[in-house]
Coordinates of C-alpha atoms in Angstrom, one line a residue:
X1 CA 8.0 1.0 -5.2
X2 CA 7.6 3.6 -2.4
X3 CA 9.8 5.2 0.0
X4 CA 9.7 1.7 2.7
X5 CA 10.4 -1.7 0.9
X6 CA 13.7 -2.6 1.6
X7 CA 16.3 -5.1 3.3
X8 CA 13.8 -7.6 1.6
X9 CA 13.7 -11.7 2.9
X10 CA 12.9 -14.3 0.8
X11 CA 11.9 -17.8 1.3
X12 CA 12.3 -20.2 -1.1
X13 CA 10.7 -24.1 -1.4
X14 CA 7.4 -22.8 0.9
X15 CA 4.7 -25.1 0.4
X16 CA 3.2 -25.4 -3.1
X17 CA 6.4 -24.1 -4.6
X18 CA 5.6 -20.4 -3.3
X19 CA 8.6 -17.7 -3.0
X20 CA 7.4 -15.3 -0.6
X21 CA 9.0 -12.0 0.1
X22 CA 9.0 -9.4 3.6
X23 CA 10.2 -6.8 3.8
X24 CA 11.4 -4.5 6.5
X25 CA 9.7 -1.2 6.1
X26 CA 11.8 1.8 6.8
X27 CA 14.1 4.0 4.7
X28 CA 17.7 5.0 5.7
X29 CA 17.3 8.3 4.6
X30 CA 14.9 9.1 8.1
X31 CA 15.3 5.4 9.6
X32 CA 16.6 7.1 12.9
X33 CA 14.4 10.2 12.9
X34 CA 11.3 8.4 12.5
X35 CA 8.8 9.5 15.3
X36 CA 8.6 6.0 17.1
X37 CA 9.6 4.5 20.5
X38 CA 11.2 1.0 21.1
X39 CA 11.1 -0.3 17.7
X40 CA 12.3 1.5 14.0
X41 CA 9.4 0.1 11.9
X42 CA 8.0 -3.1 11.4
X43 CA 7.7 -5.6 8.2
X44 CA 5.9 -5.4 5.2
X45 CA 2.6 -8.3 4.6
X46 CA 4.4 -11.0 2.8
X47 CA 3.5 -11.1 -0.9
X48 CA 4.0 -14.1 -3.1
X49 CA 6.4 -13.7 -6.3
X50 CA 5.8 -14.9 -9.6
X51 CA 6.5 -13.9 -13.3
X52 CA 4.5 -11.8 -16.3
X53 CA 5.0 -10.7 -19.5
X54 CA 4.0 -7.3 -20.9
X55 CA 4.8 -6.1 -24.4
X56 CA 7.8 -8.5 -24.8
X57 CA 9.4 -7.5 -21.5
X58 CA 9.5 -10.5 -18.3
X59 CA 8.5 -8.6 -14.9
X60 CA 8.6 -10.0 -11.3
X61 CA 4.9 -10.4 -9.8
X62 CA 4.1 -9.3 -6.3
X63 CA 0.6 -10.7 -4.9
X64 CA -0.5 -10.0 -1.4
X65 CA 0.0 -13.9 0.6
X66 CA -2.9 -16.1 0.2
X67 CA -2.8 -16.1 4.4
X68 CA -3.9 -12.5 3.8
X69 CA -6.9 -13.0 2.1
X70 CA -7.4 -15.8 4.7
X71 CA -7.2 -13.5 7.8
X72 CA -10.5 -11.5 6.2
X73 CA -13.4 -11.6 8.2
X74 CA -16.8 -13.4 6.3
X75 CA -18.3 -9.8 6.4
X76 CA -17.1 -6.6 4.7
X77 CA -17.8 -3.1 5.9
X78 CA -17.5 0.7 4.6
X79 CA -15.7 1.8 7.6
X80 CA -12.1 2.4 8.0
X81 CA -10.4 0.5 11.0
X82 CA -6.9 0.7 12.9
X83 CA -5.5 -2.2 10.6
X84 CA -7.6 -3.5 7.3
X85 CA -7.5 -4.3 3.9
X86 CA -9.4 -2.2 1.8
X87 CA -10.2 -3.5 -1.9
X88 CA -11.1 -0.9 -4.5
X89 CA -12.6 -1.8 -7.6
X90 CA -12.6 0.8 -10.3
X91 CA -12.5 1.3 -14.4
X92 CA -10.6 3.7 -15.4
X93 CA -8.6 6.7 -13.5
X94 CA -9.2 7.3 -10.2
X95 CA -8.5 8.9 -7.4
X96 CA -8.6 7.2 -3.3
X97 CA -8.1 9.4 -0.6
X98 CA -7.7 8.8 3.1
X99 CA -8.2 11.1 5.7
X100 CA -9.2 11.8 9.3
X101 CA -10.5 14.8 10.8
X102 CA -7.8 16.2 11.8
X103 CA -7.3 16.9 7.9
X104 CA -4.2 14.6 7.4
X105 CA -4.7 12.6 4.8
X106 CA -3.1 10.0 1.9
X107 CA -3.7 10.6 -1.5
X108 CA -3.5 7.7 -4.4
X109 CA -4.1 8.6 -7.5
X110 CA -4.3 5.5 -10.6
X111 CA -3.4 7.1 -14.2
X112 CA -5.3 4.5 -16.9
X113 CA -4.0 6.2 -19.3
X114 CA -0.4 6.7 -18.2
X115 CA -0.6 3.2 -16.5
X116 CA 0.9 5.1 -13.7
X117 CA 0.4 4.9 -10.0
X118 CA 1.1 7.7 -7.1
X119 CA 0.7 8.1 -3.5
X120 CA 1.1 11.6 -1.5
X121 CA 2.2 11.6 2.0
X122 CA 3.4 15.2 2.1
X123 CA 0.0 16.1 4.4
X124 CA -0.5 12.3 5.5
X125 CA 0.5 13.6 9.4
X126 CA 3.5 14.0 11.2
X127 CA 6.3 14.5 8.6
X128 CA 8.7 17.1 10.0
X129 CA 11.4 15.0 11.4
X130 CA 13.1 14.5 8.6
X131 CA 13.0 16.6 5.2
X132 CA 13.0 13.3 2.9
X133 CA 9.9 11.9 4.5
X134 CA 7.3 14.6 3.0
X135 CA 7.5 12.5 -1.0
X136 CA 5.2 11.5 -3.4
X137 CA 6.0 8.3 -5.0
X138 CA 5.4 6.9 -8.4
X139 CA 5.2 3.8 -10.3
X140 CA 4.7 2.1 -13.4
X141 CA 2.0 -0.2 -13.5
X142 CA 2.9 -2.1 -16.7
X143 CA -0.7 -2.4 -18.2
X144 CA -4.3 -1.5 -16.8
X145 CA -5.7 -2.4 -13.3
X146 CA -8.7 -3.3 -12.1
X147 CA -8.5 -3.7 -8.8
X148 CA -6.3 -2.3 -5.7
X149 CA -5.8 -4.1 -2.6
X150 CA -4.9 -1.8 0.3
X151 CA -3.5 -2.6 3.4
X152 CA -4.0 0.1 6.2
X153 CA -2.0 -0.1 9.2
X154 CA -1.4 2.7 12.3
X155 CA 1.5 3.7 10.4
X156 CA 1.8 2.4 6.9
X157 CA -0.3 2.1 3.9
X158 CA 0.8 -0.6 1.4
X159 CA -1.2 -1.1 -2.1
X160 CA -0.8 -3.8 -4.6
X161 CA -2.8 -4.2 -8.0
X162 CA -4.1 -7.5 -7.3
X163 CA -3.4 -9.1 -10.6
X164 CA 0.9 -8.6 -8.8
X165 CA 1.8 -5.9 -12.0
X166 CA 2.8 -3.5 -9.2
X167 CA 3.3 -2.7 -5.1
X168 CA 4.0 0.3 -3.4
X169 CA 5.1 0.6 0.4
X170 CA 5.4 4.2 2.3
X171 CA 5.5 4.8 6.4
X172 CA 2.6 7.3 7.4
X173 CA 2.6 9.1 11.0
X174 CA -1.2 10.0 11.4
X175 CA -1.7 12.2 14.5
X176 CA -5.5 10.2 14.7
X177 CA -6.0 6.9 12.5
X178 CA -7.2 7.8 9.1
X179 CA -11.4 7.2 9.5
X180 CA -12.8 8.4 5.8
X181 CA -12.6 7.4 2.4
X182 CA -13.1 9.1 -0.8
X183 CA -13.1 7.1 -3.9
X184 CA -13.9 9.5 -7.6
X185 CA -12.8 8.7 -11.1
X186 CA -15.2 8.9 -14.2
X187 CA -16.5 6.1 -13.2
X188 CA -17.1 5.9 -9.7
X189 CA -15.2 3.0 -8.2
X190 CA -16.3 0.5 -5.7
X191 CA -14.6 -0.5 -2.4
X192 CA -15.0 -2.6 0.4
X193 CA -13.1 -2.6 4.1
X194 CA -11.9 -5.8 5.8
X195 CA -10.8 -5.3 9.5
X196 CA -7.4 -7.1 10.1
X197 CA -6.5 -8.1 13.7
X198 CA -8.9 -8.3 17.1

């Protein structure tokens, strides 16, 4: 789900039977427009694919790649960084919102009771180059969730229940990296930051 999933690669017989998936994270609908120079977006973390049932109905899984959770440093933090995985723990409906000073921002909102999933971009930064790139995007998420995994890059934001029931990829142009975090639901959820990269 989201706008910036698509021309997906898969690789079959990886080690340990693994299917893994990339994808290429753009959208034809703005691919040329898209306020970048030298490159038109890059790929999506690889996720490993797998099967679940919910309420008689066989869905395809989408984990973040075990090398993800590899790449973490020993220590978490609380702080935001250019490119990191953020892991939000939470019961119940909630709300996660990025932002930077500049007052763009990224706005997730997790319906328990729907079992839905949204993500705003419409004020995440520079969206005027194309009138299809202001969108908010929503999914099913095929049962509760527990647990987000969020991965934070200068111009994507990618979130996957961690459990695989659902994924979301959208492109974000930030004029400043988002630098704050705001986590509420009625019952306040935890989270913790892991810096990606050097």
């Amino acid at each position: 789900y989201g706008k910036d999933h698509y021309a997906t690669v898969t690789f079959d017989n990886a080690p340990n039977g693994r299917h893994v998936a990339m994808a290429w994270m753009s959208n034809w609908q703005y691919a040329n427009q898209v306020p970048t120079m030298q490159y038109r977006s890059g790929n999506s973390i690889p996720r490993d694919l797998d099967l679940y049932e919910y309420e008689g109905n066989t869905y395809c899984g989408v984990t973040p790649s075990p090398e993800m959770t590899a790449a973490r440093p020993k220590k978490s933090t609380k702080t935001l960084s250019e490119s990191c995985e953020m892991v939000v723990t939470l019961k119940g409906t909630a709300t996660i919102t990025l932002f930077n000073e500049k007052g763009e921002k990224v706005v997730m909102t997790y319906n328990a009771k729907a079992e839905t999933f949204e993500m705003d971009r419409t004020k995440s930064g520079k969206t005027d180059f194309s009138n299809e790139f202001a969108a908010v995007t929503k999914a099913p998420t095929y049962g509760k969730i527990s647990q987000f995994r969020i991965f934070i890059d200068k111009s994507s934001v990618e979130v996957l229940d961690a459990e695989g029931k659902m994924a979301m990829t959208n492109l974000v142009f930030p004029s400043k990296p988002y630098n704050k975090i705001v986590v509420k639901g009625k019952r306040k959820g935890k989270y913790q930051v892991y810096k990606l990269g050097k």
